[in-house]
Amino acid sequence: MAAHAAINIDYIKEKALRDLLGLLEAVRGKKNLVLEQSLAGPINVFAKFSTLQDYGVDKVFWLETGNVDSSQKNVVFLIRGEEARNTQAVAEQIKQLQQNKQADHEFSLFCIPRRTLVTNKILESEGILGDVNISEFPLYFLPLEKDLLSLELSDSFSDLYLKKDPTATFLAARALMLIQQRHGLFPRIIGKGNNAQRLADLLLRMRSEAAAGDGADANGSSNLGMTPSSTIESLIIIDREVDFPTVLLTQLTYEGLLDEAIGIQNNQIEVEPSIIGVKASVPTTPGSSRTTAPGAHQGLKRKVPLDSSDKLYKQLRDANFANVGPILNKVARRLESDYESRHDAKSTSELREFVSKLSGFQLEQQSLKIHTGLAEEIMKHTRSDQFNRILEVQQNLAAGSDPSSQHDNIEELISRNAPLTSVLRLLCLESCISNGIRPKDLENFKRQILHAYGFQHLLTLNALEKLQMLHARVSENALNIPLSYSSSAGGKTNYTSLRKSLRLIVDEVNEQEPDDIAYVYSGYAPLSVRLVQCVIQKQYINSLNKPSSTQGVVAASSAAQGWRGFDDVLKSIRGKTFDEAQRGEDKAVRARQILNGQGEKKTVVVFFLGGITFTEISALRFVARKEEGHRHLIVATTSIINGNKMMEAAITEGTF
């Protein structure tokens, strides 16, 4: 998914930096910055510490440790405004500094992305509201890649589905609304899922409010900014609860396995220096050069950036892990050949040309060393008996095998004290795919989990039931009481039907030269991405089951057609289905088309509410490459998740 003019990713990054520096510049003189620890990674994506130093930042402290000193008169706090506990921590530290009479401090509070009523109430109740200058830092989408935007709301999954907190939906709507205000309305909003429907309704409401507030001229006509975009084709919203199993399965791409085995946060991972073949050193943090920020001396781990600026990583990240070894081997041989070419240089100009390429060779060599080390670390993980046992159970469940035939394997994992997250992922996978677990078997598994991992996990099991990820199979004829996961339209997902209609299982998948998205799971096609294909690749999806009749299928696979042709398929998937067209006045639409031009490839924005996995991103990039001649794809999400993070949202820490 290449960069393009429709949605300028660089502009989003530049605006975030400009907004932050503007806020810092408004606080005159040197200042100490107190930062919420989870914000360090996101801010590092667009702002380096040296840049912050140029705007007066002297030292950086973590909010969570409460150890800010009195070395500077100005103290700036940077927090997420939606989190009440962070505001409370700010209030306590301000009162602590005020008690220290060494300096007369001036306090500033920057709230991401907005200032809330709760923030005001907490500061007022602590008696310091008048002592703090409060500003908003409207940081919504964070550009992780040229084709990937994330709100980086790490708790969005638990907030939406466990706590039923709609904050993430509201922030997503605000972020998408900013895109509409800059590029025009999404001509069509298409989606699947109950929370996705709420997000679409909120977008339509915000559009109406914007039009009523300042979107009309003296004649009552809409302004140009609120007319349908001529560069964006549609917005596709996928609710995470529509497809839990894809997240529960083990990711099998290079980037996905890195996230599973090590963990990727804000385009970087932390690993032991020995893994990547470098000497141990103190890792850099936002204030490492002149700060006592905690975490600067956390162990000896080294932070490794992972983004498309590393050409080798860009080549590896979306590949099935089975193909990573051959790619690394090929690159190593090419580098060796290129380096040996220095012996063929006979003239001064040829030697000069080789020297000019030398720095590039060294960078590639370093990248090769890093990714070879990471691949070897992943292989330690994937070659274990436990990993292969888990993968076998997952693939059998996904393929529709009798679930009870896998129970012995799950029980053995429990008895061998396998990680609780791994056991719960298997049980939830069976429950989601088979619409529940047989009551007798479920009670047996619950008992074994409590005995093996502790009785505090009664709360864990209860949380998974609230998430509708772990429940007993109920006979539909036994009760006339409607259940939240019952067979009412869109109430549950019928995977038996979908395996055939959307060909979720591909028996012969080519992992080296893939021809279907199923390569990312070595034979399983993510339902969430298949739904996106139902909108933009209708002809291909129809051809999966009718390879000989593709000529009679609807010709142009256009998102302008919405869900048309897949009504019966959508009835087999839980959650509401919607397809909303946004229109403007003819004069304004024509004016926008003249200004922006016509004939350029349009952009489809695919938004995952509740989180997306790296493997799904790889699958969408595969779809984007197939659609390169017709349209661009931009992936947006509330956060990047995996099966372990999903389980950790439900797991109760501590013991009874």
C-alpha atoms as one frame of an Amber mdcrd trajectory, in Angstrom:
protein
   0.000   0.000   0.000   1.979   2.925  -1.270   1.767   6.497  -0.080  -0.633
   8.691  -1.994  -2.298  12.073  -1.989  -5.765  11.038  -0.789  -4.733  10.698
   2.849  -1.356  12.252   3.529   0.210  10.205   6.328   3.189  12.553   6.575
   0.821  15.467   7.172  -0.717  13.662  10.169   2.733  13.078  11.664   3.881
  16.646  10.972   0.714  18.114  12.482   1.149  16.039  15.656   4.720  17.314
  16.026   3.690  20.887  15.244   0.891  20.789  17.833   3.170  19.382  20.554
   5.978  21.848  19.887   3.478  24.706  19.845   2.253  23.735  23.313   5.807
  23.436  24.643   6.815  26.772  23.106   3.925  28.469  24.889   5.550  27.501
  28.204   8.472  29.913  28.236  11.873  28.879  29.535  13.295  25.531  30.609
  10.809  22.914  31.758  10.625  19.412  33.160   8.295  17.063  31.299   6.303
  14.506  33.298   5.078  11.866  30.902   2.595   9.028  31.228   4.803   6.005
  30.565   2.503   4.470  27.942   2.786   7.692  25.891   6.569   7.497  25.487
   6.363   5.058  22.566   3.620   6.882  20.629   5.333  10.258  21.017   8.665
   8.764  19.927   7.021   7.873  16.597   6.873  11.543  15.565   9.096  13.452
  18.028  12.679  12.779  19.092  13.994  13.884  22.479  16.585  16.150  20.843
  13.701  18.059  19.218  11.950  18.442  22.574  15.218  19.737  24.058  15.290
  22.457  21.421  11.944  23.635  22.791  13.097  23.837  26.395  12.561  20.324
  27.777  15.320  19.679  30.302  14.410  16.375  31.952  11.741  13.711  31.461
  10.080  11.829  34.309   7.501   9.045  34.346   4.203  10.051  35.910   3.768
   6.624  37.512   6.894   6.892  39.703   6.105  10.309  41.191   9.761  11.374
  41.462   9.720  14.697  39.580  12.240  17.113  41.096  12.270  20.873  41.630
  15.143  21.642  39.279  12.968  23.764  36.968  10.301  26.354  37.651   8.089
  25.066  34.814   6.638  21.572  35.118   4.639  20.172  32.191   2.424  17.078
  32.567   1.411  15.097  29.475  -1.371  12.521  30.018  -4.376  10.889  28.391
  -7.284  13.080  29.406  -9.741  10.183  29.416  -7.984   8.412  32.314  -9.148
   9.704  35.706  -6.349   7.896  37.574  -3.737   9.854  35.618  -5.317  13.167
  36.526  -5.355  12.069  40.169  -1.645  11.245  39.964  -0.963  14.693  38.465
  -2.875  16.361  41.298  -0.874  14.484  43.936   2.458  15.416  42.360   1.491
  19.077  42.022   0.537  19.219  45.704   3.808  17.505  46.605   5.821  20.078
  44.649   3.840  22.950  46.146   4.769  21.744  49.620   8.418  21.997  48.610
   9.239  25.674  49.121  12.487  25.570  47.138  10.863  26.982  43.988   7.704
  28.761  42.915   6.490  26.381  40.221   4.246  27.007  37.241   2.274  23.940
  36.173   0.915  23.067  32.735  -1.238  20.055  31.871  -1.548  18.813  28.278
  -4.460  16.388  27.829  -4.462  13.852  24.978  -6.646  14.100  22.974  -9.033
  16.333  24.914  -9.782  17.921  28.261 -12.675  16.253  30.055 -15.135  17.283
  32.749 -13.663  14.588  34.998 -10.241  16.253  34.709 -11.694  19.569  35.884
 -13.629  17.953  38.738 -10.605  16.067  40.100  -8.344  19.143  40.013 -11.098
  21.238  41.568 -11.703  18.725  44.376  -7.958  18.741  45.108  -8.012  22.550
  45.285  -5.474  23.141  42.500  -7.619  23.866  39.430  -6.561  27.520  39.466
  -2.878  26.616  39.741  -2.723  24.643  36.490  -2.756  25.862  32.874  -4.697
  23.179  30.988  -4.425  22.687  27.212  -5.568  20.040  24.762  -3.169  18.086
  22.548  -5.488  16.673  19.841  -3.460  13.541  19.056  -5.799  10.980  17.505
  -4.438   8.796  14.719  -0.772   7.875  15.020   0.868   6.947  11.684   2.684
   3.670  12.362   3.289   3.126   8.629   2.420   4.746   5.313  -0.641   2.471
   5.167  -1.405   2.080   8.880  -3.039   4.467  11.345  -3.668   3.598  14.986
  -5.248   5.413  17.900  -2.935   3.335  20.151  -5.669   2.865  22.764  -4.163
  -0.175  24.467  -7.268  -0.776  26.604  -9.795  -0.349  23.801 -10.631  -4.065
  23.623 -11.446  -4.438  27.320 -13.167  -1.045  27.416 -15.500  -1.875  24.529
 -16.353  -5.512  25.191 -15.769  -6.096  28.903 -16.443  -2.750  30.585 -18.918
  -1.608  27.901 -17.208   1.795  27.882 -17.928   3.609  24.581 -14.996   6.050
  24.898 -12.964   4.258  22.220 -15.905   4.492  19.812 -16.211   8.232  20.441
 -12.474   8.844  19.950 -12.544   6.753  16.764 -15.426   8.870  15.474 -13.527
  12.081  16.258 -10.431  10.768  14.454 -12.391   9.704  11.376 -14.252  13.006
  11.431 -10.923  14.853  11.161 -10.209  12.884   7.970 -13.642  13.855   6.610
 -13.085  17.520   7.423  -9.801  17.504   5.510 -10.666  15.214   2.578 -14.456
  15.324   2.351 -17.132  12.906   3.521 -16.756   9.162   3.070 -19.142   8.633
   0.141 -20.160   5.303   1.630 -19.894   3.895   5.172 -20.095   0.111   5.145
 -19.685  -2.172   8.132 -20.482  -5.183  10.211 -21.032  -5.436  13.970 -23.034
  -3.739  16.709 -20.252  -1.411  17.845 -19.434  -0.658  14.220 -23.047   0.436
  13.755 -22.729   2.765  16.768 -19.559   4.254  15.271 -21.297   4.850  11.936
 -24.273   6.479  13.685 -21.892   8.709  15.629 -20.134   9.779  12.435 -23.458
  10.702  10.830 -24.446  12.631  13.947 -21.138  14.519  14.028 -21.570  15.375
  10.372 -25.031  16.830  11.112 -23.676  18.793  14.080 -20.804  20.179  11.994
 -23.194  21.177   9.222 -25.529  22.856  11.701 -22.670  24.638  13.485 -20.608
  26.141  10.686 -21.301  24.180   7.564 -23.933  26.405   5.955 -23.608  29.657
   4.124 -26.166  32.435   3.791 -28.160  30.393   1.296 -28.219  27.373   3.605
 -26.065  25.193   1.338 -23.341  22.913   2.709 -19.758  24.094   2.593 -17.235
  22.363   0.369 -15.553  20.578   3.289 -18.679  18.557   4.091 -19.322  17.196
   0.615 -18.462  13.629  -0.421 -14.763  13.137  -1.113 -13.604  12.673  -4.684
 -10.418  10.885  -3.539 -11.864   8.469  -0.955 -14.114   5.678  -2.154 -15.537
   4.365   1.116 -15.046   3.579   4.787 -15.350  -0.081   5.838 -15.796  -0.631
   9.592 -15.210  -4.100  11.055 -16.227  -4.684  14.676 -13.692  -6.898  16.448
 -16.391  -9.091  18.032 -17.475 -10.132  14.547 -14.312 -12.246  14.339 -12.711
 -13.251  17.638 -11.233 -16.564  16.335  -8.770 -14.834  13.994  -7.155 -13.106
  16.993  -7.176 -16.302  19.077  -5.244 -18.235  16.433  -1.441 -18.095  16.512
  -0.141 -15.611  13.935   2.210 -17.203  11.414   3.710 -14.223   9.591   7.146
 -12.930  10.605   5.748  -9.744  12.131   2.889 -11.637  13.772   5.220 -14.178
  15.383   7.504 -11.398  16.602   4.473  -9.910  18.344   3.419 -13.297  19.753
   6.882 -14.351  20.970   8.472 -11.020  21.978   5.870  -8.271  21.708   5.851
  -5.212  19.436   4.980  -1.837  20.924   4.802   1.355  18.859   6.980  -0.011
  16.032   9.706  -1.358  18.299  10.628  -4.425  20.329  12.841  -4.916  23.364
  15.260  -7.843  23.229  18.447  -9.015  24.888  21.484  -7.553  23.073  22.886
 -11.040  22.504  19.887 -11.902  20.292  20.754  -9.233  17.740  24.502  -9.548
  18.141  25.363  -6.240  19.804  27.063  -5.331  23.067  24.833  -4.604  26.038
  24.125  -0.910  26.491  21.681   1.280  28.317  18.585   1.654  26.111  17.551
   5.107  25.055  14.354   6.641  26.350  12.738  10.025  25.672  15.036  11.592
  28.251  17.975   9.244  28.298  20.648  11.846  27.645  19.748  14.178  30.476
  17.135  12.531  32.621  16.591  10.287  35.587  13.575   8.776  33.865  12.841
   5.360  35.323  13.099   2.682  32.712  16.344   4.106  31.367  18.156   1.421
  33.316  15.556  -1.348  32.985  17.688  -4.440  32.605  20.004  -4.580  29.635
  17.416  -4.929  26.900  17.916  -3.175  23.589  15.119  -1.439  21.682  14.992
  -2.342  17.997  12.883  -0.174  15.635  10.657  -2.092  13.236   9.271  -0.111
  10.332   9.459   0.212   6.557  12.594   2.366   6.742  14.351  -0.985   7.189
  14.109  -2.407   3.659  14.755  -5.982   4.782  12.048  -5.804   7.448   9.623
  -4.421   4.882  10.332  -7.498   2.763  10.062  -9.941   5.675   7.187  -8.692
   7.805   4.261  -9.930   5.726   5.874 -13.240   4.735   4.795 -16.551   6.236
   7.508 -17.539   8.700   8.241 -20.692   6.686   9.552 -18.399   3.941  11.686
 -16.149   6.175  14.744 -18.457   6.176  15.025 -18.601   2.358  14.610 -14.802
   2.122  17.379 -14.188   4.678  19.617 -16.697   2.907  19.032 -15.014  -0.456
  19.821 -11.568   0.956  23.000 -12.889   2.631  24.244 -14.366  -0.630  23.498
 -11.155  -2.540  25.346  -9.020   0.029  28.340 -11.350  -0.093  28.372 -11.167
  -3.880  28.072  -7.356  -3.852  30.863  -7.035  -1.307  33.158  -9.353  -3.245
  32.638  -7.183  -6.323  35.270  -4.812  -4.900  37.919  -7.167  -6.274  36.559
  -6.564  -9.773  37.063  -2.806  -9.524  39.891  -2.019 -11.920  39.639   1.740
 -12.357  39.470   4.604  -9.881  35.889   5.437 -10.894  34.767   1.848 -10.276
  36.443   1.850  -6.878  34.838   5.201  -6.023  31.442   3.781  -6.995  31.966
   0.806  -4.690  32.978   3.062  -1.791  29.827   5.151  -2.289  27.751   1.995
  -1.863  29.702   0.776   1.149  27.566   2.536   3.782  24.456   0.989   2.237
  26.080  -2.456   2.385  26.926  -1.931   6.044  23.350  -0.915   6.881  21.978
  -3.962   5.080  24.520  -6.181   6.816  23.452  -4.824  10.215  19.782  -5.329
   9.345  20.487  -8.879   8.195  22.294  -9.594  11.470  19.376  -8.266  13.526
  16.667 -10.175  11.672  18.674 -13.384  11.573  18.970 -13.162  15.360  15.256
 -12.441  15.740  14.334 -15.313  13.410  16.505 -17.686  15.448  14.767 -16.508
  18.618  11.351 -17.156  17.060  12.496 -20.620  15.979  13.261 -21.508  19.608
   9.615 -20.710  20.237   8.142 -22.470  17.199  10.214 -25.657  17.532   8.964
 -26.430  21.038   6.583 -29.362  21.512   4.145 -27.089  23.308   3.935 -24.622
  20.417   3.311 -27.378  17.889   0.710 -29.053  20.104  -1.159 -25.765  20.467
  -0.919 -25.038  16.727  -2.260 -28.492  15.887  -5.305 -28.028  18.142  -5.962
 -24.549  16.704  -5.808 -25.697  13.097  -8.048 -28.705  13.765 -10.660 -26.510
  15.460 -10.510 -23.922  12.661 -10.944 -26.673  10.045 -14.127 -27.925  11.738
 -12.865 -31.124  13.378 -14.871 -32.619  16.237 -13.970 -30.360  19.210 -14.121
 -33.208  21.718 -11.262 -34.932  19.883  -8.996 -32.040  20.939  -9.875 -32.101
  24.640  -7.156 -34.563  25.621  -4.533 -32.231  24.179  -5.954 -29.247  26.076
  -6.075 -31.227  29.327  -2.460 -32.261  28.839  -1.434 -28.629  28.364  -3.131
 -27.743  31.652  -1.421 -30.622  33.459   1.951 -29.501  32.047   1.318 -25.998
  33.407   1.242 -24.332  29.974   0.730 -20.543  30.093  -2.831 -19.754  31.116
  -3.233 -17.446  28.111  -2.495 -20.357  25.739  -5.055 -22.644  27.429  -7.750
 -19.967  27.491  -7.136 -19.114  23.829  -7.851 -22.729  22.868 -11.016 -22.944
  24.957 -12.304 -19.603  23.669 -11.472 -20.637  20.107 -13.560 -23.801  20.466
 -16.394 -21.848  22.081 -16.458 -19.170  19.357 -16.217 -21.563  16.410 -18.572
 -24.248  17.796 -21.018 -21.768  19.389 -20.190 -22.998  22.855 -18.619 -25.950
  24.646 -20.628 -28.935  25.843 -21.702 -28.021  29.435 -20.147 -31.118  31.020
 -16.802 -30.512  29.276 -16.825 -26.800  30.112 -17.351 -27.468  33.831 -14.522
 -29.995  33.764 -12.147 -27.485  32.139 -13.130 -24.761  34.616 -12.385 -27.067
  37.527  -8.987 -28.031  36.114  -8.052 -24.380  35.499  -8.963 -23.352  39.058
  -6.951 -26.218  40.545  -3.923 -25.635  38.294  -3.739 -21.818  38.147  -5.589
 -20.597  41.254  -9.110 -19.839  42.397  -8.737 -16.143  41.577  -9.460 -17.202
  38.011 -13.118 -17.620  38.872 -13.173 -13.908  38.002 -11.198 -14.589  34.828
 -13.704 -17.195  33.648 -16.567 -14.858  34.516 -14.953 -12.069  32.475 -14.628
 -14.385  29.458 -18.326 -15.199  29.759 -19.122 -11.462  29.770 -17.054 -11.146
  26.607 -19.184 -13.971  25.117 -15.976 -15.791  24.284 -16.446 -18.743  26.644
 -19.869 -20.224  27.254 -21.750 -23.493  27.349 -23.429 -24.773  24.231 -27.177
 -24.352  24.614 -29.767 -26.388  22.776 -31.928 -23.947  20.892 -34.970 -26.157
  21.383 -34.427 -26.511  25.128 -35.214 -22.900  25.945 -37.449 -20.312  24.376
 -35.487 -17.567  26.110 -33.472 -15.491  23.613 -29.751 -15.451  24.392 -27.227
 -12.773  23.496 -25.407 -15.357  21.391 -28.526 -17.178  20.208 -29.457 -17.897
  16.640 -31.406 -14.706  16.101 -30.335 -12.881  12.932 -26.798 -11.707  13.331
 -26.689 -13.080  16.894 -23.977 -15.688  16.399 -21.579 -16.745  13.689 -22.158
 -19.976  11.805 -18.632 -21.075  10.925 -19.857 -24.337   9.409 -21.664 -22.370
   6.723 -18.929 -19.722   6.310 -16.146 -22.254   5.742 -17.867 -23.127   2.497
 -19.459 -19.845   1.390 -16.328 -17.731   2.031 -13.823 -20.578   1.748 -12.181
 -19.868   5.079 -10.092 -23.044   4.799  -7.723 -23.354   1.844  -6.197 -26.839
   1.736  -3.376 -26.173  -0.710  -1.848 -22.825   0.146   1.337 -21.533  -1.455
   3.350 -19.878   1.321   6.258 -18.865  -0.954   4.207 -17.299  -3.774   0.803
 -16.767  -2.134  -2.333 -16.437  -4.227  -4.799 -16.057  -1.339  -4.852 -14.351
   2.066  -4.988 -17.811   3.706  -1.170 -17.960   3.524  -0.954 -15.773   6.657
  -2.344 -18.619   8.790  -1.027 -21.462   6.611  -4.468 -22.424   5.348  -7.002
 -20.294   7.269  -8.344 -17.089   5.722  -9.258 -14.467   8.373 -13.024 -13.905
   8.348 -12.538 -10.179   9.001 -10.438  -9.754   5.832 -12.797 -11.979   3.818
 -15.532  -9.473   4.738 -13.421  -6.651   3.334 -12.952  -8.722   0.171 -16.754
  -9.133  -0.051 -16.891  -5.370  -0.546 -13.904  -4.655  -2.800 -13.171  -8.038
  -4.432 -16.624  -9.441  -5.134 -15.568 -11.180  -8.303 -12.711 -12.994  -6.585
 -14.840 -14.160  -3.634 -17.509 -15.458  -5.995 -14.858 -17.279  -8.000 -13.645
 -19.204  -4.932 -16.692 -21.447  -5.011 -17.500 -21.104  -8.717 -14.145 -21.015
 -10.534 -15.712 -21.783 -13.899 -18.390 -19.093 -13.798 -16.429 -15.944 -13.036
 -17.473 -14.300 -16.271 -21.081 -14.119 -15.174 -20.279 -12.422 -11.882 -20.752
  -8.687 -11.302 -17.910  -7.183 -13.293 -16.399  -4.248 -11.440 -15.529  -5.091
  -7.856 -16.399  -1.691  -6.508 -16.907  -0.672  -2.907 -19.642   1.594  -4.247
 -21.796  -1.527  -4.442 -21.493  -2.152  -0.709 -22.510  -5.608   0.526 -24.584
  -6.390  -2.556 -24.508 -10.059  -3.441 -23.561 -11.289   0.037 -26.788 -10.796
   1.985 -27.157 -14.493   2.840 -23.530 -14.743   3.963 -23.897 -11.764   6.292
 -26.906 -13.373   7.992 -24.558 -16.123   9.180 -22.300 -13.602  10.987 -23.077
 -11.992  14.328 -23.772  -8.284  14.582 -25.651  -5.666  12.613 -24.966  -4.990
   8.951 -25.135  -1.480   7.515 -24.432   0.424   4.330 -24.872   4.205   4.485
 -24.390   6.587   1.565 -23.397  10.190   2.320 -24.412  12.729  -0.272 -23.922
  16.445  -0.746 -25.371  19.102  -2.975 -24.642  18.603  -6.676 -22.899  21.968
  -7.083 -20.565  21.372  -4.152 -19.796  17.818  -5.320 -18.896  19.027  -8.808
 -16.739  21.799  -7.341 -14.782  19.285  -5.256 -14.319  17.014  -8.271 -12.959
  19.932 -10.313 -10.561  20.960  -7.522  -9.261  17.450  -6.808  -9.466  16.107
 -10.328 -11.004  12.869 -11.524  -9.568   9.640 -12.786  -7.078   9.103  -9.951
  -7.194   5.888  -7.984  -9.409   6.293  -4.948  -8.747   5.203  -1.382 -10.666
   2.711   0.742 -10.237   3.178   4.497 -10.636  -0.070   6.462 -11.199   0.609
  10.167 -11.009  -2.161  12.787 -12.862  -1.169  15.954 -11.486  -3.021  18.986
  -8.089  -3.865  17.518  -6.374  -5.626  14.635  -3.586  -8.228  14.486  -0.387
  -7.868  12.472  -1.445 -10.931  10.497  -4.688  -9.254   9.423  -2.653  -6.203
   8.390  -0.465  -8.505   6.258  -3.577 -10.036   4.685  -4.952  -6.574   3.887
  -1.626  -5.590   2.331  -1.922  -8.687   0.143  -5.412  -7.531  -0.913  -4.009
  -4.032  -1.556  -1.338  -5.406  -3.885  -4.018  -7.250  -5.849  -6.076  -4.036
  -6.057  -3.119  -1.787  -6.857  -4.439  -0.903 -10.295  -7.901   0.023  -9.006
  -7.651   1.565  -5.530  -5.471   2.210  -2.493  -6.073   0.767   0.966  -5.432
   2.505   4.272  -5.810   0.414   7.439  -6.883   2.190  10.627  -7.577   0.775
  14.072  -8.004   1.528  17.754  -4.950  -0.606  18.640  -2.766  -3.541  17.619
  -3.729  -6.701  19.520  -3.013 -10.417  19.652  -4.550 -13.403  21.405  -2.458
 -12.999  24.545  -3.454  -9.347  24.969  -7.080 -10.358  24.488  -6.811 -12.957
  27.253  -4.861 -10.621  29.547  -7.791  -8.189  29.382  -9.877 -10.837  31.168
  -7.269 -12.454  33.432  -7.393 -11.489  37.115  -3.966 -10.860  38.611  -2.987
 -11.758  42.166  -4.189 -14.592  44.379  -6.915 -15.188  46.903
